[in-house]
Amino acid sequence: MNHTPAFAPTETLAGFAALLRDHGLTVGVAEQRAILQAALALGALNGARLNAAWRAIACHSAREWKLWPDLFDRYWHPERVRGTVRVSGQTRPSRDLRQSVQQMREQMDAAQQAPTPARSAPQTAADAPQAGAGDSEAGSPRAMGGASRSAPQLEALHQRDGQMWLPQELGTLQRLARQITAQLRPLPTRRWRGVHRGQRLDLRQTLRRSVAWGGEPLAPAWQVRREEPPRLFILADVSRSMEAHAALFLRVARAFAMEAQARVFVFHTRLAEVTPLMQRDSATVQEKINAVTAGFGAGTRIAASLQDFARTHARAQLRRGARVWVMSDGFDTDAPEQLAEALQALRGRGARITWFHPTRGVPAAAAVQGARTHIHRFVPLASLADLVAAKPLLH
């Protein structure tokens, strides 16, 4: 099977790491990075040594050590395993171990020798080239939620919607979230804090200091108004229509939960908070995120979820300057006018609403069109390149 050399090997290793996690092995970001480095260091012809190195990296107990041979053969040598043949409608990249490692080495050599190509403008899912006469829209890679393999590959982070992320990609996303968090405008409060030079004289502290100088105010104390970062709330749509994009949305939400202490919610027909999961840094986070995006069934009640969010979950924290980021395609099974009423209630509490959508154009759903006056800004988000492009607007 032919596949793009610049993309398939790392995807294949990511699939192997996912299989290990599915069977209880704690293969997190550090282990996945070590597996990749071992593959590049040992080369394509040292299959036995590579097997031993990966086994030492991934196995942390006697049970995992005994389980390893079966998992390794099941993924890399399925012809050795009997009774596990599965038929799927999608083709998979080659799982030949030597070929994958050799391609990764060729990638790194080519990256060092080839000149840096001019970076194209950020694209979203709506920018995919239209299928030709012989292509079926339902069977196209884009229709199945994946990037086209026939187009030239740019950086994997900016072009693919895969659920498995490599360590360097997660680091890039985390740095971007940190930069956007730093530019969020702080909100002044009624409280003051002491500084070396400030706007207002702290009379009480100045009088206390003057005792040491015989009552003379020779060491004045100053104050400035205390500022607090705005509260950030992220509501991600994980309904069936958003299955291809929910993994990206939750990865972005987790980055802001770590950097901006954002509260994260998911919704389909009901709303649920997942902030503790997003703020947990463990080897099973990726597996749990994949489970969240597995599809909770048909139907999306955006308006009801927003009402539940405002009345119950964030009632005490919604105030002037709060940011509410809604990540959805806008298709709502509630009555169209209910979404406008829910967003108007949020704005009445002082929240600024930003709507992230997976298409280049503003969602055409009737509910969103009727509530546009209550939404501060629409932002396309189908890849990390879109988030980079929106960085100057998120303040």
XYZ file of C-alpha atoms in Angstrom:
395
model
C 0.000 0.000 0.000
C 1.340 3.433 -0.927
C 1.278 6.162 1.672
C 2.929 9.515 2.157
C 6.372 8.924 3.679
C 6.294 12.248 5.517
C 3.224 11.309 7.509
C 2.599 7.591 7.829
C 5.522 6.430 10.073
C 4.778 8.746 12.993
C 1.077 7.978 12.653
C 1.920 4.258 12.746
C 3.945 4.649 15.957
C 1.112 6.688 17.451
C -1.296 3.851 16.628
C 1.044 1.381 18.334
C 1.138 3.591 21.446
C -2.671 3.724 21.410
C -2.842 -0.085 21.312
C -0.535 -0.298 24.321
C -2.677 2.170 26.263
C -5.818 0.238 25.371
C -4.308 -2.775 27.167
C -3.346 -0.888 30.311
C 0.287 0.075 29.611
C 1.176 3.560 30.830
C 2.579 4.995 27.614
C 2.447 8.750 27.973
C 4.177 11.649 26.262
C 7.620 10.813 27.695
C 7.389 7.148 26.714
C 6.149 8.001 23.226
C 9.053 10.394 22.738
C 11.525 7.749 23.935
C 10.014 5.172 21.554
C 10.443 7.561 18.642
C 14.052 8.357 19.611
C 14.902 4.669 19.993
C 13.510 3.935 16.526
C 15.652 6.657 14.973
C 18.762 5.631 16.912
C 18.671 1.873 16.297
C 17.599 1.976 12.646
C 15.449 -0.232 10.488
C 17.528 -3.434 10.490
C 17.664 -4.002 14.246
C 14.153 -5.314 14.824
C 15.112 -7.506 17.788
C 17.033 -4.724 19.538
C 14.229 -2.268 18.809
C 11.723 -4.692 20.304
C 13.826 -5.010 23.453
C 14.344 -1.239 23.737
C 10.661 -0.464 23.343
C 9.769 -3.184 25.830
C 12.047 -1.631 28.432
C 10.506 1.789 27.815
C 6.831 0.818 27.863
C 6.687 -1.979 30.461
C 6.605 -0.960 34.127
C 5.434 -4.186 35.766
C 5.680 -7.957 35.446
C 2.186 -8.124 33.978
C 3.050 -5.624 31.259
C 6.337 -7.422 30.554
C 4.471 -10.696 29.929
C 1.821 -8.967 27.831
C 4.320 -7.211 25.548
C 5.181 -10.017 23.030
C 1.540 -10.570 22.128
C 0.857 -6.829 21.665
C 4.015 -6.318 19.613
C 3.181 -9.183 17.239
C -0.468 -8.202 17.045
C 0.425 -4.744 15.751
C 3.633 -5.230 13.744
C 3.218 -8.877 12.673
C -0.534 -9.562 12.442
C 0.170 -12.528 10.168
C 1.580 -14.365 13.209
C -1.611 -13.948 15.231
C -4.470 -16.278 14.402
C -8.148 -15.584 14.847
C -7.817 -11.775 15.046
C -8.666 -10.773 11.478
C -10.948 -7.750 11.358
C -12.523 -6.186 8.288
C -12.802 -2.402 8.153
C -13.989 0.079 5.575
C -10.806 2.122 5.905
C -7.298 1.265 4.862
C -4.412 1.628 7.280
C -0.850 2.781 6.743
C 1.725 0.037 6.436
C 2.756 -1.520 9.740
C 6.043 -2.920 8.502
C 8.520 -2.095 11.252
C 11.611 -1.827 9.076
C 9.860 0.271 6.486
C 8.454 2.690 9.075
C 11.794 3.220 10.820
C 13.625 3.615 7.520
C 11.122 6.215 6.360
C 11.539 8.205 9.570
C 15.277 8.301 9.078
C 14.790 9.433 5.472
C 12.421 12.142 6.664
C 15.006 13.619 9.015
C 17.736 13.487 6.359
C 15.478 15.136 3.802
C 14.400 17.799 6.303
C 18.032 18.742 6.930
C 18.941 18.903 3.232
C 15.829 20.355 1.639
C 15.247 24.138 1.669
C 12.436 25.424 3.845
C 9.302 25.782 1.679
C 7.195 28.914 1.790
C 4.428 28.432 4.314
C 0.959 28.735 2.888
C -1.892 30.552 4.530
C -3.720 28.734 7.321
C -6.472 26.511 6.022
C -9.533 25.059 7.562
C -11.631 22.016 6.771
C -13.621 24.035 4.247
C -10.527 24.609 2.110
C -10.106 20.982 0.987
C -10.072 20.641 -2.835
C -13.299 19.357 -4.266
C -13.398 15.728 -5.327
C -13.185 14.874 -8.993
C -15.742 13.038 -11.033
C -14.399 9.666 -9.970
C -14.249 10.419 -6.260
C -17.110 9.756 -3.899
C -17.769 12.540 -1.436
C -18.768 10.114 1.292
C -15.631 8.065 0.834
C -13.142 10.901 0.574
C -10.557 11.281 3.327
C -11.950 14.677 4.291
C -15.457 13.274 4.585
C -14.149 10.674 7.011
C -12.577 13.380 9.171
C -8.983 12.953 7.968
C -6.583 15.056 5.937
C -6.088 14.281 2.272
C -3.057 12.066 1.669
C -2.663 13.223 -1.934
C -1.977 16.857 -1.027
C 1.551 17.969 -0.059
C 1.989 17.552 3.669
C 2.922 20.542 5.796
C 3.567 20.217 9.495
C 1.381 17.444 10.886
C 0.135 19.652 13.707
C -1.297 22.215 11.295
C -2.952 19.868 8.844
C -4.236 16.705 10.478
C -7.176 16.132 12.747
C -5.860 12.861 14.232
C -6.565 12.024 17.817
C -2.967 11.011 18.570
C -0.581 13.917 19.103
C 3.194 13.709 19.239
C 5.184 15.302 22.094
C 6.527 18.196 20.011
C 3.008 18.977 18.819
C 1.640 19.108 22.356
C 4.485 21.414 23.344
C 3.679 23.794 20.484
C 0.020 23.892 21.478
C 0.918 24.528 25.115
C 3.195 27.445 24.197
C 0.492 28.976 22.008
C -2.058 28.704 24.829
C 0.444 30.386 27.168
C 0.906 33.273 24.741
C -2.828 33.800 24.254
C -3.408 33.642 28.010
C -0.756 36.325 28.593
C -2.515 38.736 26.246
C -5.970 38.417 27.835
C -6.785 41.830 29.241
C -6.838 41.793 33.046
C -9.833 43.207 34.871
C -9.425 45.933 37.531
C -10.982 45.213 40.925
C -11.976 47.365 43.882
C -9.045 46.117 45.932
C -5.594 47.617 46.156
C -2.150 46.076 46.625
C 1.089 47.502 47.930
C 3.914 48.419 45.548
C 7.167 50.363 45.680
C 5.764 53.192 43.564
C 2.063 53.417 42.883
C -0.983 55.557 42.239
C -2.339 56.033 45.760
C -0.737 56.641 49.135
C -1.381 53.848 51.647
C -2.008 56.082 54.638
C -2.283 53.321 57.245
C 0.992 51.625 56.252
C 2.725 55.013 55.981
C 1.749 55.916 59.557
C 3.044 52.566 60.811
C 6.393 53.140 59.133
C 6.637 56.663 60.519
C 6.911 55.285 64.086
C 10.529 54.373 63.396
C 11.219 57.965 62.360
C 9.656 59.731 65.337
C 6.360 60.297 63.568
C 7.881 61.746 60.393
C 6.448 60.141 57.162
C 9.863 59.531 55.617
C 8.979 56.086 54.180
C 5.644 56.435 52.367
C 3.787 53.298 51.210
C 2.021 53.207 47.865
C -0.777 51.194 46.317
C -2.093 50.297 42.873
C -5.441 48.816 41.954
C -5.359 45.032 41.919
C -6.082 43.366 38.588
C -7.272 39.823 37.977
C -7.203 37.756 34.791
C -10.632 37.230 33.239
C -12.411 33.976 33.948
C -12.338 31.660 30.924
C -15.013 29.046 30.237
C -14.767 26.609 27.307
C -17.793 24.634 26.118
C -16.961 21.968 23.513
C -19.562 20.211 21.380
C -18.897 16.440 21.371
C -22.040 15.342 19.556
C -22.007 12.962 16.592
C -21.743 15.764 14.023
C -18.562 17.035 15.743
C -16.851 13.656 16.088
C -14.141 14.523 13.549
C -13.246 17.786 15.317
C -13.944 17.113 19.005
C -10.443 15.712 19.626
C -8.838 18.962 18.426
C -11.288 21.068 20.447
C -10.585 19.119 23.643
C -6.823 19.290 23.118
C -7.092 23.088 22.774
C -9.374 23.218 25.832
C -6.914 21.169 27.876
C -4.056 23.530 26.983
C -6.046 26.511 28.278
C -7.166 24.568 31.347
C -3.473 24.122 32.197
C -2.329 27.671 31.319
C -5.348 29.881 32.080
C -7.143 27.779 34.730
C -10.099 27.616 32.352
C -13.160 25.606 33.269
C -13.972 23.096 30.517
C -17.385 21.623 29.729
C -18.565 19.180 27.085
C -22.125 18.967 25.809
C -24.323 17.030 23.421
C -27.842 16.494 24.748
C -26.654 17.554 28.221
C -23.762 19.437 29.800
C -20.936 17.938 31.870
C -17.834 19.534 33.379
C -14.483 17.841 32.637
C -12.112 20.408 34.178
C -10.465 17.949 36.633
C -9.725 15.585 33.760
C -8.282 18.370 31.600
C -5.987 19.589 34.389
C -4.651 16.118 35.157
C -1.242 15.358 33.639
C -1.074 11.582 33.424
C -0.400 8.887 30.862
C -4.100 8.045 30.515
C -5.317 11.546 29.630
C -5.092 10.905 25.876
C -7.070 7.685 26.243
C -9.774 9.434 28.254
C -9.998 12.298 25.758
C -10.512 9.757 22.996
C -13.260 8.142 25.074
C -14.990 11.502 25.538
C -14.997 12.075 21.766
C -16.280 8.586 20.949
C -19.729 10.048 20.264
C -22.504 10.356 22.791
C -25.295 9.743 20.289
C -27.257 11.900 17.904
C -28.749 15.242 18.807
C -27.290 18.462 20.158
C -29.045 20.753 22.627
C -26.845 23.841 22.594
C -29.393 26.241 24.043
C -30.344 23.939 26.926
C -26.671 23.294 27.680
C -25.897 27.020 27.782
C -28.834 27.637 30.090
C -27.670 24.875 32.416
C -24.160 26.338 32.332
C -25.340 29.829 33.320
C -27.876 28.788 35.958
C -26.018 25.955 37.673
C -22.359 25.436 36.883
C -21.025 28.995 36.538
C -23.652 31.005 38.371
C -21.236 32.343 40.994
C -18.337 33.026 38.601
C -20.014 34.617 35.608
C -19.366 38.325 35.879
C -18.189 41.298 33.861
C -15.295 40.466 31.579
C -15.679 36.676 31.686
C -14.840 34.882 28.441
C -17.107 32.112 27.190
C -15.728 30.107 24.251
C -18.275 27.902 22.500
C -16.796 25.284 20.131
C -19.512 23.890 17.892
C -20.844 23.700 14.331
C -24.045 25.361 15.546
C -26.544 22.616 14.669
C -29.077 22.655 17.500
C -32.136 20.473 18.058
C -33.667 23.040 20.414
C -35.936 25.741 19.045
C -33.880 28.350 17.133
C -35.004 31.256 19.316
C -33.814 29.504 22.495
C -30.150 29.892 21.554
C -30.528 33.647 21.224
C -32.218 33.793 24.636
C -29.448 31.710 26.255
C -26.669 33.857 24.756
C -28.482 37.042 25.722
C -28.616 35.827 29.323
C -24.858 35.202 29.265
C -24.192 38.671 27.895
C -26.444 40.107 30.559
C -24.040 38.678 33.140
C -21.160 40.550 31.456
C -19.659 37.617 29.521
C -17.951 38.034 26.164
C -18.878 35.147 23.846
C -16.545 33.791 21.158
C -17.823 31.053 18.840
C -15.269 28.614 17.382
C -16.505 26.644 14.366
C -14.800 23.935 12.223
C -15.601 25.615 8.878
C -14.260 28.744 7.255
C -17.653 30.377 6.987
C -19.898 31.287 9.906
C -22.216 28.367 10.774
C -25.324 28.498 8.608
C -27.601 26.952 11.219
C -30.755 28.969 11.810
C -30.152 29.108 15.565
C -26.688 30.669 15.135
C -27.843 33.099 12.473
C -30.610 34.307 14.754
C -28.179 34.816 17.658
C -25.309 36.544 15.833
C -25.918 39.871 17.579
C -25.082 38.262 20.935
C -21.776 36.699 19.764
C -18.715 38.911 20.029
C -16.626 37.080 17.434
C -16.643 33.997 15.197
C -13.338 32.112 14.846
C -12.680 29.207 12.439
C -10.885 26.334 14.170
C -10.206 23.206 12.135
C -6.456 23.030 12.794
C -3.874 24.670 15.001
C -2.983 27.010 12.136
C -6.420 28.586 12.594
C -5.709 29.152 16.288
C -2.380 30.778 15.395
C -4.172 33.074 12.938
C -6.782 34.004 15.575
C -4.197 34.790 18.253
C -4.281 38.608 17.700
C -8.080 38.573 18.070
C -8.270 36.681 21.370
C -7.585 39.384 23.932
